[in-house]
Amino acid sequence: MPSRHVQMLFGFKGRGRTVRTVEKVSNFVKNCLLSNILSNCSKCSICLLKNSWWFMKLIVLLVRKAIDSKFKVFGLKIIQDIKTDDFINILDFCLKNGWVKTYEYDNFDAWIDYGKVKLVKENRVLKFEWDHWFEGEISGKADDIVFIAKKFGLIPRDKPAWIEVK
Protein backbone atom coordinates (compact mmCIF):
# COMPACT_ATOMS: atom_id res chain seq x y z
CA MET A 1 0.00 0.00 0.00
CA PRO A 2 1.46 3.41 -0.92
CA SER A 3 2.44 5.81 1.83
CA ARG A 4 0.17 8.64 2.93
CA HIS A 5 2.36 11.13 0.99
CA VAL A 6 1.90 9.23 -2.27
CA GLN A 7 -1.83 8.85 -1.63
CA MET A 8 -2.11 12.60 -1.11
CA LEU A 9 0.01 13.36 -4.18
CA PHE A 10 -1.90 11.01 -6.48
CA GLY A 11 -5.26 10.97 -4.74
CA PHE A 12 -5.59 7.19 -4.75
CA LYS A 13 -4.67 4.01 -2.91
CA GLY A 14 -3.35 1.66 -5.56
CA ARG A 15 -0.67 -0.86 -6.33
CA GLY A 16 1.67 -1.46 -9.25
CA ARG A 17 4.98 -0.44 -10.74
CA THR A 18 4.07 3.25 -11.20
CA VAL A 19 2.98 3.53 -7.60
CA ARG A 20 6.14 1.82 -6.33
CA THR A 21 8.32 4.14 -8.43
CA VAL A 22 6.53 7.22 -7.14
CA GLU A 23 6.80 5.78 -3.62
CA LYS A 24 10.58 5.54 -4.01
CA VAL A 25 10.86 9.08 -5.38
CA SER A 26 8.60 10.41 -2.63
CA ASN A 27 10.68 8.72 0.07
CA PHE A 28 13.92 10.01 -1.47
CA VAL A 29 12.65 13.60 -1.53
CA LYS A 30 11.24 13.28 1.99
CA ASN A 31 14.56 11.91 3.29
CA CYS A 32 16.51 14.67 1.53
CA LEU A 33 14.31 17.33 3.07
CA LEU A 34 14.55 15.75 6.53
CA SER A 35 18.34 15.54 6.22
CA ASN A 36 18.43 19.24 5.40
CA ILE A 37 16.33 20.16 8.37
CA LEU A 38 18.18 17.97 10.85
CA SER A 39 21.77 18.65 9.77
CA ASN A 40 22.88 21.85 8.19
CA CYS A 41 26.52 20.95 7.73
CA SER A 42 28.56 22.26 4.83
CA LYS A 43 30.12 18.87 4.09
CA CYS A 44 27.24 16.67 2.90
CA SER A 45 25.91 16.89 -0.64
CA ILE A 46 22.32 17.36 0.53
CA CYS A 47 23.23 20.55 2.40
CA LEU A 48 25.15 21.79 -0.62
CA LEU A 49 22.12 21.06 -2.78
CA LYS A 50 19.87 22.97 -0.44
CA ASN A 51 21.65 26.19 -1.25
CA SER A 52 21.53 25.50 -4.96
CA TRP A 53 18.78 26.43 -7.37
CA TRP A 54 19.27 22.94 -8.79
CA PHE A 55 17.63 21.51 -5.70
CA MET A 56 14.51 23.56 -6.28
CA LYS A 57 14.48 22.62 -9.97
CA LEU A 58 14.70 18.95 -8.96
CA ILE A 59 11.71 19.29 -6.64
CA VAL A 60 9.69 21.10 -9.35
CA LEU A 61 10.63 18.45 -11.93
CA LEU A 62 9.62 15.58 -9.63
CA VAL A 63 6.27 17.15 -8.79
CA ARG A 64 5.54 17.88 -12.45
CA LYS A 65 6.44 14.31 -13.47
CA ALA A 66 4.20 12.94 -10.71
CA ILE A 67 1.28 15.07 -11.92
CA ASP A 68 1.90 14.08 -15.56
CA SER A 69 1.90 10.41 -14.46
CA LYS A 70 -1.36 10.92 -12.59
CA PHE A 71 -3.02 12.21 -15.76
CA LYS A 72 -1.70 9.27 -17.80
CA VAL A 73 -2.52 6.54 -15.26
CA PHE A 74 -6.06 7.72 -14.56
CA GLY A 75 -6.99 8.77 -18.11
CA LEU A 76 -7.43 12.43 -17.22
CA LYS A 77 -7.39 15.48 -19.47
CA ILE A 78 -7.20 19.19 -18.80
CA ILE A 79 -8.37 22.41 -20.43
CA GLN A 80 -6.23 25.42 -19.52
CA ASP A 81 -6.26 29.16 -20.17
CA ILE A 82 -10.05 29.49 -20.13
CA LYS A 83 -11.23 33.10 -20.14
CA THR A 84 -13.15 34.04 -17.00
CA ASP A 85 -16.50 34.54 -18.76
CA ASP A 86 -16.22 31.17 -20.52
CA PHE A 87 -15.16 29.54 -17.25
CA ILE A 88 -18.29 30.82 -15.49
CA ASN A 89 -20.49 29.70 -18.40
CA ILE A 90 -19.01 26.19 -18.36
CA LEU A 91 -19.44 25.92 -14.59
CA ASP A 92 -23.09 27.02 -14.88
CA PHE A 93 -23.65 24.60 -17.77
CA CYS A 94 -22.34 21.67 -15.74
CA LEU A 95 -24.40 22.58 -12.68
CA LYS A 96 -27.56 22.79 -14.83
CA ASN A 97 -26.81 19.39 -16.38
CA GLY A 98 -26.71 17.19 -13.31
CA TRP A 99 -23.26 17.87 -11.86
CA VAL A 100 -23.34 18.42 -8.09
CA LYS A 101 -20.99 20.77 -6.26
CA THR A 102 -19.14 18.83 -3.53
CA TYR A 103 -16.46 21.37 -2.66
CA GLU A 104 -15.91 25.10 -3.05
CA TYR A 105 -12.86 27.00 -1.87
CA ASP A 106 -14.11 29.54 0.68
CA ASN A 107 -11.11 31.32 2.17
CA PHE A 108 -11.04 35.11 2.46
CA ASP A 109 -9.64 35.45 -1.08
CA ALA A 110 -12.17 33.12 -2.72
CA TRP A 111 -12.80 34.19 -6.32
CA ILE A 112 -10.62 37.28 -5.85
CA ASP A 113 -7.18 35.69 -6.21
CA TYR A 114 -8.13 32.03 -6.39
CA GLY A 115 -11.19 29.81 -6.67
CA LYS A 116 -11.78 26.08 -6.80
CA VAL A 117 -14.91 23.95 -7.23
CA LYS A 118 -15.26 20.17 -7.44
CA LEU A 119 -18.29 18.75 -9.21
CA VAL A 120 -19.43 15.11 -9.10
CA LYS A 121 -21.77 13.16 -11.34
CA GLU A 122 -22.08 9.36 -11.35
CA ASN A 123 -18.69 8.83 -9.62
CA ARG A 124 -16.92 11.15 -12.07
CA VAL A 125 -15.22 14.30 -10.83
CA LEU A 126 -14.53 17.61 -12.53
CA LYS A 127 -12.13 20.04 -10.89
CA PHE A 128 -12.56 23.72 -11.77
CA GLU A 129 -9.74 26.08 -10.71
CA TRP A 130 -9.41 29.78 -11.38
CA ASP A 131 -6.92 32.49 -10.50
CA HIS A 132 -6.56 36.02 -11.76
CA TRP A 133 -3.13 35.37 -13.33
CA PHE A 134 -3.90 32.40 -15.58
CA GLU A 135 -7.71 32.44 -15.39
CA GLY A 136 -9.54 29.09 -15.54
CA GLU A 137 -8.69 25.43 -15.94
CA ILE A 138 -10.82 22.31 -15.77
CA SER A 139 -9.57 18.76 -15.27
CA GLY A 140 -11.32 15.41 -15.12
CA LYS A 141 -11.92 12.16 -16.97
CA ALA A 142 -11.03 12.34 -20.66
CA ASP A 143 -14.61 11.78 -21.94
CA ASP A 144 -16.02 14.63 -19.86
CA ILE A 145 -13.23 17.05 -20.74
CA VAL A 146 -13.39 16.28 -24.47
CA PHE A 147 -17.19 16.83 -24.41
CA ILE A 148 -16.82 20.21 -22.67
CA ALA A 149 -13.97 21.24 -24.98
CA LYS A 150 -16.00 20.47 -28.11
CA LYS A 151 -19.12 22.17 -26.77
CA PHE A 152 -17.27 25.40 -25.90
CA GLY A 153 -14.60 25.40 -28.64
CA LEU A 154 -11.63 24.78 -26.33
CA ILE A 155 -8.55 22.56 -26.60
CA PRO A 156 -8.17 19.56 -24.25
CA ARG A 157 -4.67 18.42 -23.29
CA ASP A 158 -3.39 15.05 -22.10
CA LYS A 159 -1.39 16.71 -19.34
CA PRO A 160 -0.89 20.24 -18.01
CA ALA A 161 1.18 22.70 -20.03
CA TRP A 162 3.85 23.87 -17.61
CA ILE A 163 5.25 27.36 -17.42
CA GLU A 164 9.03 27.31 -17.67
CA VAL A 165 10.69 29.16 -14.83
CA LYS A 166 14.22 30.35 -15.52
PDB file of C-alpha atoms in Angstrom:
ATOM      1  CA  MET A   1       0.000   0.000   0.000  1.00  0.00           C
ATOM      2  CA  PRO A   2       1.459   3.415  -0.917  1.00  0.00           C
ATOM      3  CA  SER A   3       2.439   5.805   1.832  1.00  0.00           C
ATOM      4  CA  ARG A   4       0.167   8.636   2.930  1.00  0.00           C
ATOM      5  CA  HIS A   5       2.358  11.127   0.994  1.00  0.00           C
ATOM      6  CA  VAL A   6       1.902   9.234  -2.274  1.00  0.00           C
ATOM      7  CA  GLN A   7      -1.829   8.848  -1.631  1.00  0.00           C
ATOM      8  CA  MET A   8      -2.108  12.601  -1.112  1.00  0.00           C
ATOM      9  CA  LEU A   9       0.008  13.363  -4.181  1.00  0.00           C
ATOM     10  CA  PHE A  10      -1.897  11.009  -6.482  1.00  0.00           C
ATOM     11  CA  GLY A  11      -5.264  10.973  -4.743  1.00  0.00           C
ATOM     12  CA  PHE A  12      -5.586   7.192  -4.746  1.00  0.00           C
ATOM     13  CA  LYS A  13      -4.667   4.012  -2.909  1.00  0.00           C
ATOM     14  CA  GLY A  14      -3.350   1.665  -5.557  1.00  0.00           C
ATOM     15  CA  ARG A  15      -0.666  -0.861  -6.334  1.00  0.00           C
ATOM     16  CA  GLY A  16       1.667  -1.459  -9.251  1.00  0.00           C
ATOM     17  CA  ARG A  17       4.980  -0.436 -10.739  1.00  0.00           C
ATOM     18  CA  THR A  18       4.074   3.252 -11.200  1.00  0.00           C
ATOM     19  CA  VAL A  19       2.979   3.532  -7.598  1.00  0.00           C
ATOM     20  CA  ARG A  20       6.138   1.823  -6.329  1.00  0.00           C
ATOM     21  CA  THR A  21       8.320   4.138  -8.430  1.00  0.00           C
ATOM     22  CA  VAL A  22       6.533   7.215  -7.141  1.00  0.00           C
ATOM     23  CA  GLU A  23       6.796   5.777  -3.623  1.00  0.00           C
ATOM     24  CA  LYS A  24      10.583   5.540  -4.009  1.00  0.00           C
ATOM     25  CA  VAL A  25      10.862   9.083  -5.384  1.00  0.00           C
ATOM     26  CA  SER A  26       8.602  10.407  -2.630  1.00  0.00           C
ATOM     27  CA  ASN A  27      10.676   8.716   0.071  1.00  0.00           C
ATOM     28  CA  PHE A  28      13.919  10.006  -1.468  1.00  0.00           C
ATOM     29  CA  VAL A  29      12.651  13.600  -1.530  1.00  0.00           C
ATOM     30  CA  LYS A  30      11.235  13.282   1.987  1.00  0.00           C
ATOM     31  CA  ASN A  31      14.556  11.914   3.288  1.00  0.00           C
ATOM     32  CA  CYS A  32      16.512  14.673   1.527  1.00  0.00           C
ATOM     33  CA  LEU A  33      14.305  17.325   3.067  1.00  0.00           C
ATOM     34  CA  LEU A  34      14.552  15.748   6.531  1.00  0.00           C
ATOM     35  CA  SER A  35      18.341  15.543   6.216  1.00  0.00           C
ATOM     36  CA  ASN A  36      18.430  19.237   5.396  1.00  0.00           C
ATOM     37  CA  ILE A  37      16.327  20.159   8.373  1.00  0.00           C
ATOM     38  CA  LEU A  38      18.179  17.974  10.853  1.00  0.00           C
ATOM     39  CA  SER A  39      21.768  18.646   9.774  1.00  0.00           C
ATOM     40  CA  ASN A  40      22.880  21.850   8.195  1.00  0.00           C
ATOM     41  CA  CYS A  41      26.516  20.954   7.727  1.00  0.00           C
ATOM     42  CA  SER A  42      28.565  22.264   4.833  1.00  0.00           C
ATOM     43  CA  LYS A  43      30.116  18.868   4.090  1.00  0.00           C
ATOM     44  CA  CYS A  44      27.239  16.667   2.903  1.00  0.00           C
ATOM     45  CA  SER A  45      25.913  16.892  -0.635  1.00  0.00           C
ATOM     46  CA  ILE A  46      22.318  17.363   0.527  1.00  0.00           C
ATOM     47  CA  CYS A  47      23.233  20.550   2.401  1.00  0.00           C
ATOM     48  CA  LEU A  48      25.152  21.792  -0.618  1.00  0.00           C
ATOM     49  CA  LEU A  49      22.118  21.055  -2.784  1.00  0.00           C
ATOM     50  CA  LYS A  50      19.870  22.973  -0.438  1.00  0.00           C
ATOM     51  CA  ASN A  51      21.646  26.186  -1.253  1.00  0.00           C
ATOM     52  CA  SER A  52      21.526  25.500  -4.958  1.00  0.00           C
ATOM     53  CA  TRP A  53      18.780  26.434  -7.373  1.00  0.00           C
ATOM     54  CA  TRP A  54      19.269  22.938  -8.789  1.00  0.00           C
ATOM     55  CA  PHE A  55      17.630  21.506  -5.697  1.00  0.00           C
ATOM     56  CA  MET A  56      14.509  23.558  -6.283  1.00  0.00           C
ATOM     57  CA  LYS A  57      14.475  22.625  -9.967  1.00  0.00           C
ATOM     58  CA  LEU A  58      14.701  18.951  -8.957  1.00  0.00           C
ATOM     59  CA  ILE A  59      11.707  19.289  -6.644  1.00  0.00           C
ATOM     60  CA  VAL A  60       9.694  21.100  -9.353  1.00  0.00           C
ATOM     61  CA  LEU A  61      10.630  18.449 -11.931  1.00  0.00           C
ATOM     62  CA  LEU A  62       9.624  15.581  -9.629  1.00  0.00           C
ATOM     63  CA  VAL A  63       6.269  17.149  -8.787  1.00  0.00           C
ATOM     64  CA  ARG A  64       5.545  17.878 -12.450  1.00  0.00           C
ATOM     65  CA  LYS A  65       6.444  14.312 -13.473  1.00  0.00           C
ATOM     66  CA  ALA A  66       4.200  12.944 -10.714  1.00  0.00           C
ATOM     67  CA  ILE A  67       1.276  15.069 -11.924  1.00  0.00           C
ATOM     68  CA  ASP A  68       1.904  14.084 -15.558  1.00  0.00           C
ATOM     69  CA  SER A  69       1.904  10.415 -14.456  1.00  0.00           C
ATOM     70  CA  LYS A  70      -1.356  10.915 -12.587  1.00  0.00           C
ATOM     71  CA  PHE A  71      -3.016  12.214 -15.763  1.00  0.00           C
ATOM     72  CA  LYS A  72      -1.699   9.269 -17.796  1.00  0.00           C
ATOM     73  CA  VAL A  73      -2.515   6.536 -15.258  1.00  0.00           C
ATOM     74  CA  PHE A  74      -6.063   7.725 -14.561  1.00  0.00           C
ATOM     75  CA  GLY A  75      -6.990   8.765 -18.112  1.00  0.00           C
ATOM     76  CA  LEU A  76      -7.434  12.430 -17.223  1.00  0.00           C
ATOM     77  CA  LYS A  77      -7.387  15.476 -19.475  1.00  0.00           C
ATOM     78  CA  ILE A  78      -7.198  19.194 -18.796  1.00  0.00           C
ATOM     79  CA  ILE A  79      -8.372  22.410 -20.427  1.00  0.00           C
ATOM     80  CA  GLN A  80      -6.228  25.420 -19.521  1.00  0.00           C
ATOM     81  CA  ASP A  81      -6.258  29.164 -20.170  1.00  0.00           C
ATOM     82  CA  ILE A  82     -10.049  29.486 -20.132  1.00  0.00           C
ATOM     83  CA  LYS A  83     -11.228  33.104 -20.137  1.00  0.00           C
ATOM     84  CA  THR A  84     -13.147  34.037 -16.998  1.00  0.00           C
ATOM     85  CA  ASP A  85     -16.502  34.544 -18.759  1.00  0.00           C
ATOM     86  CA  ASP A  86     -16.218  31.166 -20.517  1.00  0.00           C
ATOM     87  CA  PHE A  87     -15.161  29.541 -17.254  1.00  0.00           C
ATOM     88  CA  ILE A  88     -18.287  30.820 -15.494  1.00  0.00           C
ATOM     89  CA  ASN A  89     -20.491  29.702 -18.405  1.00  0.00           C
ATOM     90  CA  ILE A  90     -19.006  26.192 -18.364  1.00  0.00           C
ATOM     91  CA  LEU A  91     -19.439  25.919 -14.589  1.00  0.00           C
ATOM     92  CA  ASP A  92     -23.095  27.023 -14.884  1.00  0.00           C
ATOM     93  CA  PHE A  93     -23.650  24.603 -17.774  1.00  0.00           C
ATOM     94  CA  CYS A  94     -22.336  21.674 -15.743  1.00  0.00           C
ATOM     95  CA  LEU A  95     -24.404  22.583 -12.678  1.00  0.00           C
ATOM     96  CA  LYS A  96     -27.556  22.790 -14.826  1.00  0.00           C
ATOM     97  CA  ASN A  97     -26.809  19.386 -16.381  1.00  0.00           C
ATOM     98  CA  GLY A  98     -26.709  17.190 -13.310  1.00  0.00           C
ATOM     99  CA  TRP A  99     -23.263  17.870 -11.859  1.00  0.00           C
ATOM    100  CA  VAL A 100     -23.344  18.419  -8.095  1.00  0.00           C
ATOM    101  CA  LYS A 101     -20.985  20.771  -6.256  1.00  0.00           C
ATOM    102  CA  THR A 102     -19.141  18.827  -3.534  1.00  0.00           C
ATOM    103  CA  TYR A 103     -16.458  21.372  -2.662  1.00  0.00           C
ATOM    104  CA  GLU A 104     -15.909  25.102  -3.047  1.00  0.00           C
ATOM    105  CA  TYR A 105     -12.856  27.005  -1.866  1.00  0.00           C
ATOM    106  CA  ASP A 106     -14.108  29.537   0.681  1.00  0.00           C
ATOM    107  CA  ASN A 107     -11.109  31.324   2.171  1.00  0.00           C
ATOM    108  CA  PHE A 108     -11.043  35.114   2.462  1.00  0.00           C
ATOM    109  CA  ASP A 109      -9.640  35.445  -1.081  1.00  0.00           C
ATOM    110  CA  ALA A 110     -12.172  33.121  -2.721  1.00  0.00           C
ATOM    111  CA  TRP A 111     -12.803  34.189  -6.325  1.00  0.00           C
ATOM    112  CA  ILE A 112     -10.625  37.284  -5.846  1.00  0.00           C
ATOM    113  CA  ASP A 113      -7.180  35.689  -6.206  1.00  0.00           C
ATOM    114  CA  TYR A 114      -8.129  32.025  -6.387  1.00  0.00           C
ATOM    115  CA  GLY A 115     -11.191  29.814  -6.666  1.00  0.00           C
ATOM    116  CA  LYS A 116     -11.785  26.078  -6.802  1.00  0.00           C
ATOM    117  CA  VAL A 117     -14.906  23.952  -7.228  1.00  0.00           C
ATOM    118  CA  LYS A 118     -15.264  20.174  -7.444  1.00  0.00           C
ATOM    119  CA  LEU A 119     -18.288  18.747  -9.212  1.00  0.00           C
ATOM    120  CA  VAL A 120     -19.432  15.109  -9.102  1.00  0.00           C
ATOM    121  CA  LYS A 121     -21.775  13.159 -11.343  1.00  0.00           C
ATOM    122  CA  GLU A 122     -22.076   9.359 -11.348  1.00  0.00           C
ATOM    123  CA  ASN A 123     -18.688   8.827  -9.616  1.00  0.00           C
ATOM    124  CA  ARG A 124     -16.915  11.149 -12.069  1.00  0.00           C
ATOM    125  CA  VAL A 125     -15.224  14.302 -10.833  1.00  0.00           C
ATOM    126  CA  LEU A 126     -14.529  17.613 -12.533  1.00  0.00           C
ATOM    127  CA  LYS A 127     -12.133  20.043 -10.886  1.00  0.00           C
ATOM    128  CA  PHE A 128     -12.561  23.722 -11.766  1.00  0.00           C
ATOM    129  CA  GLU A 129      -9.743  26.075 -10.713  1.00  0.00           C
ATOM    130  CA  TRP A 130      -9.410  29.782 -11.383  1.00  0.00           C
ATOM    131  CA  ASP A 131      -6.917  32.486 -10.502  1.00  0.00           C
ATOM    132  CA  HIS A 132      -6.560  36.021 -11.764  1.00  0.00           C
ATOM    133  CA  TRP A 133      -3.135  35.374 -13.330  1.00  0.00           C
ATOM    134  CA  PHE A 134      -3.899  32.403 -15.582  1.00  0.00           C
ATOM    135  CA  GLU A 135      -7.709  32.435 -15.394  1.00  0.00           C
ATOM    136  CA  GLY A 136      -9.538  29.087 -15.535  1.00  0.00           C
ATOM    137  CA  GLU A 137      -8.693  25.432 -15.942  1.00  0.00           C
ATOM    138  CA  ILE A 138     -10.823  22.305 -15.774  1.00  0.00           C
ATOM    139  CA  SER A 139      -9.574  18.762 -15.270  1.00  0.00           C
ATOM    140  CA  GLY A 140     -11.320  15.411 -15.120  1.00  0.00           C
ATOM    141  CA  LYS A 141     -11.920  12.156 -16.974  1.00  0.00           C
ATOM    142  CA  ALA A 142     -11.031  12.341 -20.660  1.00  0.00           C
ATOM    143  CA  ASP A 143     -14.607  11.777 -21.945  1.00  0.00           C
ATOM    144  CA  ASP A 144     -16.019  14.625 -19.859  1.00  0.00           C
ATOM    145  CA  ILE A 145     -13.227  17.051 -20.739  1.00  0.00           C
ATOM    146  CA  VAL A 146     -13.392  16.278 -24.474  1.00  0.00           C
ATOM    147  CA  PHE A 147     -17.185  16.829 -24.412  1.00  0.00           C
ATOM    148  CA  ILE A 148     -16.820  20.208 -22.671  1.00  0.00           C
ATOM    149  CA  ALA A 149     -13.966  21.239 -24.977  1.00  0.00           C
ATOM    150  CA  LYS A 150     -16.001  20.467 -28.114  1.00  0.00           C
ATOM    151  CA  LYS A 151     -19.120  22.167 -26.774  1.00  0.00           C
ATOM    152  CA  PHE A 152     -17.273  25.400 -25.897  1.00  0.00           C
ATOM    153  CA  GLY A 153     -14.604  25.402 -28.636  1.00  0.00           C
ATOM    154  CA  LEU A 154     -11.634  24.776 -26.335  1.00  0.00           C
ATOM    155  CA  ILE A 155      -8.552  22.565 -26.601  1.00  0.00           C
ATOM    156  CA  PRO A 156      -8.172  19.558 -24.253  1.00  0.00           C
ATOM    157  CA  ARG A 157      -4.668  18.423 -23.293  1.00  0.00           C
ATOM    158  CA  ASP A 158      -3.389  15.051 -22.104  1.00  0.00           C
ATOM    159  CA  LYS A 159      -1.394  16.712 -19.338  1.00  0.00           C
ATOM    160  CA  PRO A 160      -0.891  20.236 -18.006  1.00  0.00           C
ATOM    161  CA  ALA A 161       1.180  22.702 -20.032  1.00  0.00           C
ATOM    162  CA  TRP A 162       3.847  23.870 -17.607  1.00  0.00           C
ATOM    163  CA  ILE A 163       5.251  27.359 -17.422  1.00  0.00           C
ATOM    164  CA  GLU A 164       9.028  27.311 -17.672  1.00  0.00           C
ATOM    165  CA  VAL A 165      10.693  29.165 -14.826  1.00  0.00           C
ATOM    166  CA  LYS A 166      14.223  30.345 -15.525  1.00  0.00           C
TER     167      LYS A 166
END
